[in-house]
Each structure stands twice: as C-alpha cells, then as structure tokens.
Amino acid sequence: MQLARTCVSRGHQVDVYTGSWVGEKPEDIKVKTITNSGLTNHSRYRSFARRLKPYICDGAYDAIVGFNKMPGLDVYFASDFCYAAKASEKSFLYRLTNRYRTLIKLEKSVFSQSSNTWIIAISEYEKKQYKRHYGTPEKRFFMVPPGISKDRIAPPDASEIGAALRQEIGLARDEFIVLMVGSNYKIKGVDRAIHAIASLPASLSDKTRLVIVGRGKAGPYRRLAKRLGVLSRVIFIGERDDVPRFLLGADLLLHPAYRENTGTVLIEAMAAGLPVLATESCGYSFHISRANAGYLIPVPFLQYRLNELLLVMLTSENLKKWSLNGKNYVGRTDVYSRHAKAAEVIEAAALIKNQAFSENQGT
C-alpha cells in the first residue's frame, strides 16, 4: 500500500483490486475485492486475472500497475522471483503440471519479447534471470533503489543501545553475536547458519552465539542444533518490533538465504554499521560488494564455502573497516526512495499510453 499512498500524495486517484483484504480500508483509496475460484494457488491466480479483466479494459485507467503477473499490465512491480528460473531446476515431469503451465503463461504475458509491459525491478539478480529466460529487452526494465527507513541509520548513541541489547538477552561484550533477521526459517537458510556455527573451531565457537530474530517454526532447527552439539549457542528470539537494536548490538549479519528477491535487511545492516555475509543470489547483495561491507557466498551454494567465510570474517581485522564502509555507502547512496522512483516510472508509462491513445484517436 505504500506505493499506492505515494501515488495519491502526488495527486493521482488510485483504485486497488485484490483477492482479499484484511483490516480497515483506506478512505482515500478505493478497494475492490474480487472473489477468486479454485482450490490451488495457481488456479486462483488464473481466476483473479480473468475476473479482473472487465474492470481494466477499454481505457478505464491511465495506467494498470500489477504486483501479480498477468496480461494487460502497463507496469509490473517485480517483487517476486523469476518462476521460469526456479522451474528450470525441477524435473521434466514438473513442467508437465497444470501449475507450471499456468504460472509460466502468466509470467510470459509480462516478460516475453512481444509484451509491452514496463517492469519496475528491484533486484539485479532477478532482472538477469528474466532476461535470460525470456529475452526481455533492457529498455523495459526500470531499476529502483531500496526503500529502507532512515531510522535504520546508526544514531550517535549506537554503542550504548547495542550494549543494552546485549545485557537484555544475557550476552557479554566479548561474545560474538552472529545475527539473522527474517521470517520463514527454511527460505532464510537457518539450517545453513547452524551448520556454519557448528563448523567453527571450539575456541571461537564457545564465544559465538547465533541470534535469530523473526517468525518461524524453531523446533526442527533446535533439533538440528542439538544434533550438531551447538544448541546452547543458538538463540531464537522470535518476532520483534525493535530490529534496529539487534542490528546495533550484533557483530555480523548472516543471511545465507536459499531465495531472496531483495534482502532489505542487508541494506539496514549496512546503515547500522553491521558487516554482512550473505548469499550472492540475494537481490540486494550487489550493494555489499559495491560498499565492500562484507563477503558474498557464491552461487551455486556450497556449505563448506559458507563455513570458511564465516570463520574468516569473525577472525578478520577488517570488521571495523567493513562496518565503516557500509555506513559510508549508505550515506552517499540513495537507498530510501523506492516508492517515489516507482511512482515516477508509473507516471511516465501513463503519459506514453495517453499520448498513444490520443494519436490513435486522431487517426
């Protein structure tokens, strides 16, 4: 909804069509709920696209902006991963399923060379995947910066806030806090992180704690940690609304995600002065390289490589350098204006669409 509100603040009327809505509806934005049919996710996606069509045809709007892949969009906000790339990793039989045929058709309607849809891209990695699988022209992609909140920037009393956080969770100043942030432990790679902690030499492992902030089912990962002999070194905090305090209290952000279209927490960590170790496939991982604010785990992922990089970073003399590099990078780089830049793209698409319509009317 933040993009919709940004467009409203710029003087536009915004109508939202959705398959479901939870909570109070905004007064300044019209919300229309479209009932979908189907027992599976892919059949509901197909149903939504079909039932939406009468509302958006015949020039009803200056611009049709979608967060779901479907035909008829002027602009698609690419917040999801490339389905064709994911499907290519599966068996031939998977590509015979109704799910595959439905989802690939919807994705192709946006990214094929014959489509005219503009794409607001937030991930260089996923952009490359789309171009590889569909041959989508470069001119249809519009990269926008991350959209972190400025309260993620380390304040003058950052060290005091970090020390208070450590005291609160019972960790001493000389213990290493390797922090993970995010919900859905499976996708975020919590298993990979636990294996990496277990691989550390005893002298380092004894004073290192893996602190995991976010919603997820901890049971299987506690059992994994117990089996590997590191249960006492893994702390599940659960969901919190004070993530910035953890960023200020930790020594390293670990983000070995299996799949991550963006990875906003990577940018937030740099803003807080926290060195980062993340998988190269995370959408925002290129910022870590540009800033020289840590290391990236190469793709394809190899556990031993993560283990090596974690050990190198925890024992490196460059921790302070990576911290300063991250803060400096955030200070000189636009990592805040995602929605404003996206609104500019939508306005440009609407202008061109209206000009084309006027020219056709004239002929």
Coordinates of C-alpha atoms in Angstrom, one line a residue, residues 190-355:
V190 CA 18.7 -21.1 9.2
D191 CA 19.9 -24.7 8.7
R192 CA 22.9 -23.4 6.7
A193 CA 23.7 -21.0 9.5
I194 CA 23.5 -23.6 12.2
H195 CA 25.9 -25.9 10.3
A196 CA 28.3 -22.9 9.9
I197 CA 28.2 -22.2 13.6
A198 CA 28.9 -25.9 14.3
S199 CA 31.9 -25.8 12.0
L200 CA 33.8 -23.1 13.9
P201 CA 36.8 -24.2 16.0
A202 CA 36.0 -24.7 19.6
S203 CA 38.0 -21.7 20.8
L204 CA 35.8 -19.4 18.6
S205 CA 32.5 -21.4 18.8
D206 CA 32.4 -21.2 22.6
K207 CA 32.2 -17.4 22.5
T208 CA 29.9 -17.1 19.4
R209 CA 26.1 -17.0 19.5
L210 CA 23.7 -17.3 16.6
V211 CA 20.8 -15.0 17.4
I212 CA 17.7 -15.4 15.2
V213 CA 15.1 -12.7 15.1
G214 CA 11.8 -13.3 13.2
R215 CA 8.8 -15.6 13.0
G216 CA 9.3 -19.3 12.2
K217 CA 9.0 -22.9 13.5
A218 CA 12.0 -23.2 15.7
G219 CA 11.5 -26.9 16.6
P220 CA 13.3 -28.6 13.7
Y221 CA 16.2 -26.2 13.9
R222 CA 16.6 -26.7 17.7
R223 CA 16.8 -30.4 17.0
L224 CA 19.4 -29.8 14.3
A225 CA 21.4 -27.6 16.6
K226 CA 21.2 -30.3 19.4
R227 CA 22.3 -33.0 16.9
L228 CA 25.3 -30.8 15.9
G229 CA 26.2 -30.0 19.5
V230 CA 25.5 -26.3 19.4
L231 CA 22.1 -25.9 20.9
S232 CA 23.4 -23.7 23.7
R233 CA 24.9 -21.3 21.0
V234 CA 21.7 -20.8 19.1
I235 CA 19.1 -18.3 20.4
F236 CA 15.7 -18.0 18.9
I237 CA 14.3 -14.5 19.8
G238 CA 11.1 -14.7 17.8
E239 CA 9.3 -11.8 16.2
R240 CA 10.3 -8.4 17.4
D241 CA 9.5 -4.8 16.5
D242 CA 12.9 -3.4 17.7
V243 CA 15.1 -5.0 15.0
P244 CA 17.3 -1.9 14.8
R245 CA 18.5 -2.5 18.4
F246 CA 19.7 -6.0 17.3
L247 CA 21.5 -4.6 14.3
L248 CA 23.3 -2.2 16.6
G249 CA 24.2 -4.9 19.2
A250 CA 25.5 -7.6 16.8
D251 CA 28.9 -8.2 15.3
L252 CA 27.9 -9.7 11.9
L253 CA 24.7 -10.2 9.9
L254 CA 24.4 -13.7 8.4
H255 CA 21.9 -14.1 5.6
P256 CA 22.5 -17.4 3.8
A257 CA 19.1 -17.4 2.1
Y258 CA 18.0 -20.1 -0.3
R259 CA 16.0 -17.5 -2.2
E260 CA 15.7 -13.8 -1.6
N261 CA 14.4 -11.3 -4.2
T262 CA 15.6 -8.3 -2.3
G263 CA 17.0 -8.7 1.2
T264 CA 16.2 -5.3 2.7
V265 CA 17.9 -6.3 5.9
L266 CA 21.2 -6.3 4.1
I267 CA 20.9 -2.6 3.5
E268 CA 19.6 -2.0 7.0
A269 CA 22.6 -3.8 8.4
M270 CA 25.0 -1.5 6.5
A271 CA 23.1 1.5 7.7
A272 CA 23.6 0.3 11.3
G273 CA 27.3 -0.4 10.6
L274 CA 27.0 -4.2 10.7
P275 CA 29.2 -6.2 8.4
V276 CA 27.3 -8.7 6.2
L277 CA 27.8 -12.2 5.0
A278 CA 25.0 -13.2 2.5
T279 CA 24.3 -15.4 -0.4
E280 CA 25.2 -13.9 -3.8
S281 CA 21.7 -14.6 -5.1
C282 CA 20.0 -12.1 -2.7
G283 CA 18.7 -9.3 -4.8
Y284 CA 20.4 -6.6 -2.9
S285 CA 23.7 -8.5 -2.4
F286 CA 25.4 -6.3 -5.0
H287 CA 25.3 -3.4 -2.6
I288 CA 27.5 -5.4 -0.2
S289 CA 30.1 -5.8 -3.0
R290 CA 29.9 -2.1 -4.0
A291 CA 30.3 -1.0 -0.5
N292 CA 33.0 -3.5 0.5
A293 CA 30.9 -4.2 3.6
G294 CA 31.5 -7.9 3.9
Y295 CA 31.5 -11.1 1.8
L296 CA 29.1 -12.9 -0.5
I297 CA 28.6 -16.6 -0.6
P298 CA 29.0 -17.7 -4.2
V299 CA 26.2 -19.5 -6.2
P300 CA 25.8 -22.4 -6.5
F301 CA 25.9 -22.6 -2.7
L302 CA 28.4 -24.9 -1.0
Q303 CA 28.2 -25.3 2.7
Y304 CA 32.0 -25.6 3.2
R305 CA 32.4 -22.2 1.5
L306 CA 30.0 -20.5 3.9
N307 CA 31.8 -22.2 6.8
E308 CA 35.1 -20.8 5.5
L309 CA 33.8 -17.3 5.0
L310 CA 32.2 -17.1 8.4
L311 CA 35.4 -18.1 10.1
V312 CA 37.4 -15.6 8.0
M313 CA 35.0 -12.8 8.9
L314 CA 34.8 -13.5 12.6
T315 CA 38.6 -13.6 12.9
S316 CA 39.4 -10.7 10.5
E317 CA 40.9 -7.4 11.4
N318 CA 38.6 -5.8 8.8
L319 CA 35.4 -5.9 10.9
K320 CA 35.6 -2.2 11.7
K321 CA 36.6 -1.4 8.1
W322 CA 33.5 -3.3 6.8
S323 CA 31.4 -1.5 9.3
L324 CA 32.6 1.9 8.3
N325 CA 32.4 1.1 4.6
G326 CA 28.7 0.1 5.0
K327 CA 27.8 3.3 6.8
N328 CA 29.6 5.5 4.3
Y329 CA 28.0 3.7 1.4
V330 CA 24.5 4.3 2.8
G331 CA 25.4 7.9 3.5
R332 CA 26.3 8.6 -0.2
T333 CA 23.8 6.2 -2.0
D334 CA 20.1 6.5 -2.4
V335 CA 18.7 3.5 -0.5
Y336 CA 15.5 5.2 0.6
S337 CA 13.3 6.4 -2.4
R338 CA 12.0 3.1 -3.9
H339 CA 8.3 4.2 -3.9
A340 CA 9.0 7.7 -5.2
K341 CA 11.1 6.4 -8.1
A342 CA 8.5 3.7 -8.8
A343 CA 5.8 6.4 -8.9
E344 CA 7.8 8.3 -11.5
V345 CA 8.0 5.2 -13.7
I346 CA 4.2 4.7 -13.5
E347 CA 3.6 8.4 -14.4
A348 CA 6.0 8.1 -17.4
A349 CA 4.2 4.9 -18.6
A350 CA 0.8 6.6 -18.2
L351 CA 2.0 9.6 -20.2
I352 CA 3.2 7.5 -23.1
K353 CA 0.0 5.4 -23.0
N354 CA -2.2 8.5 -23.1
Q355 CA -0.1 10.0 -26.0

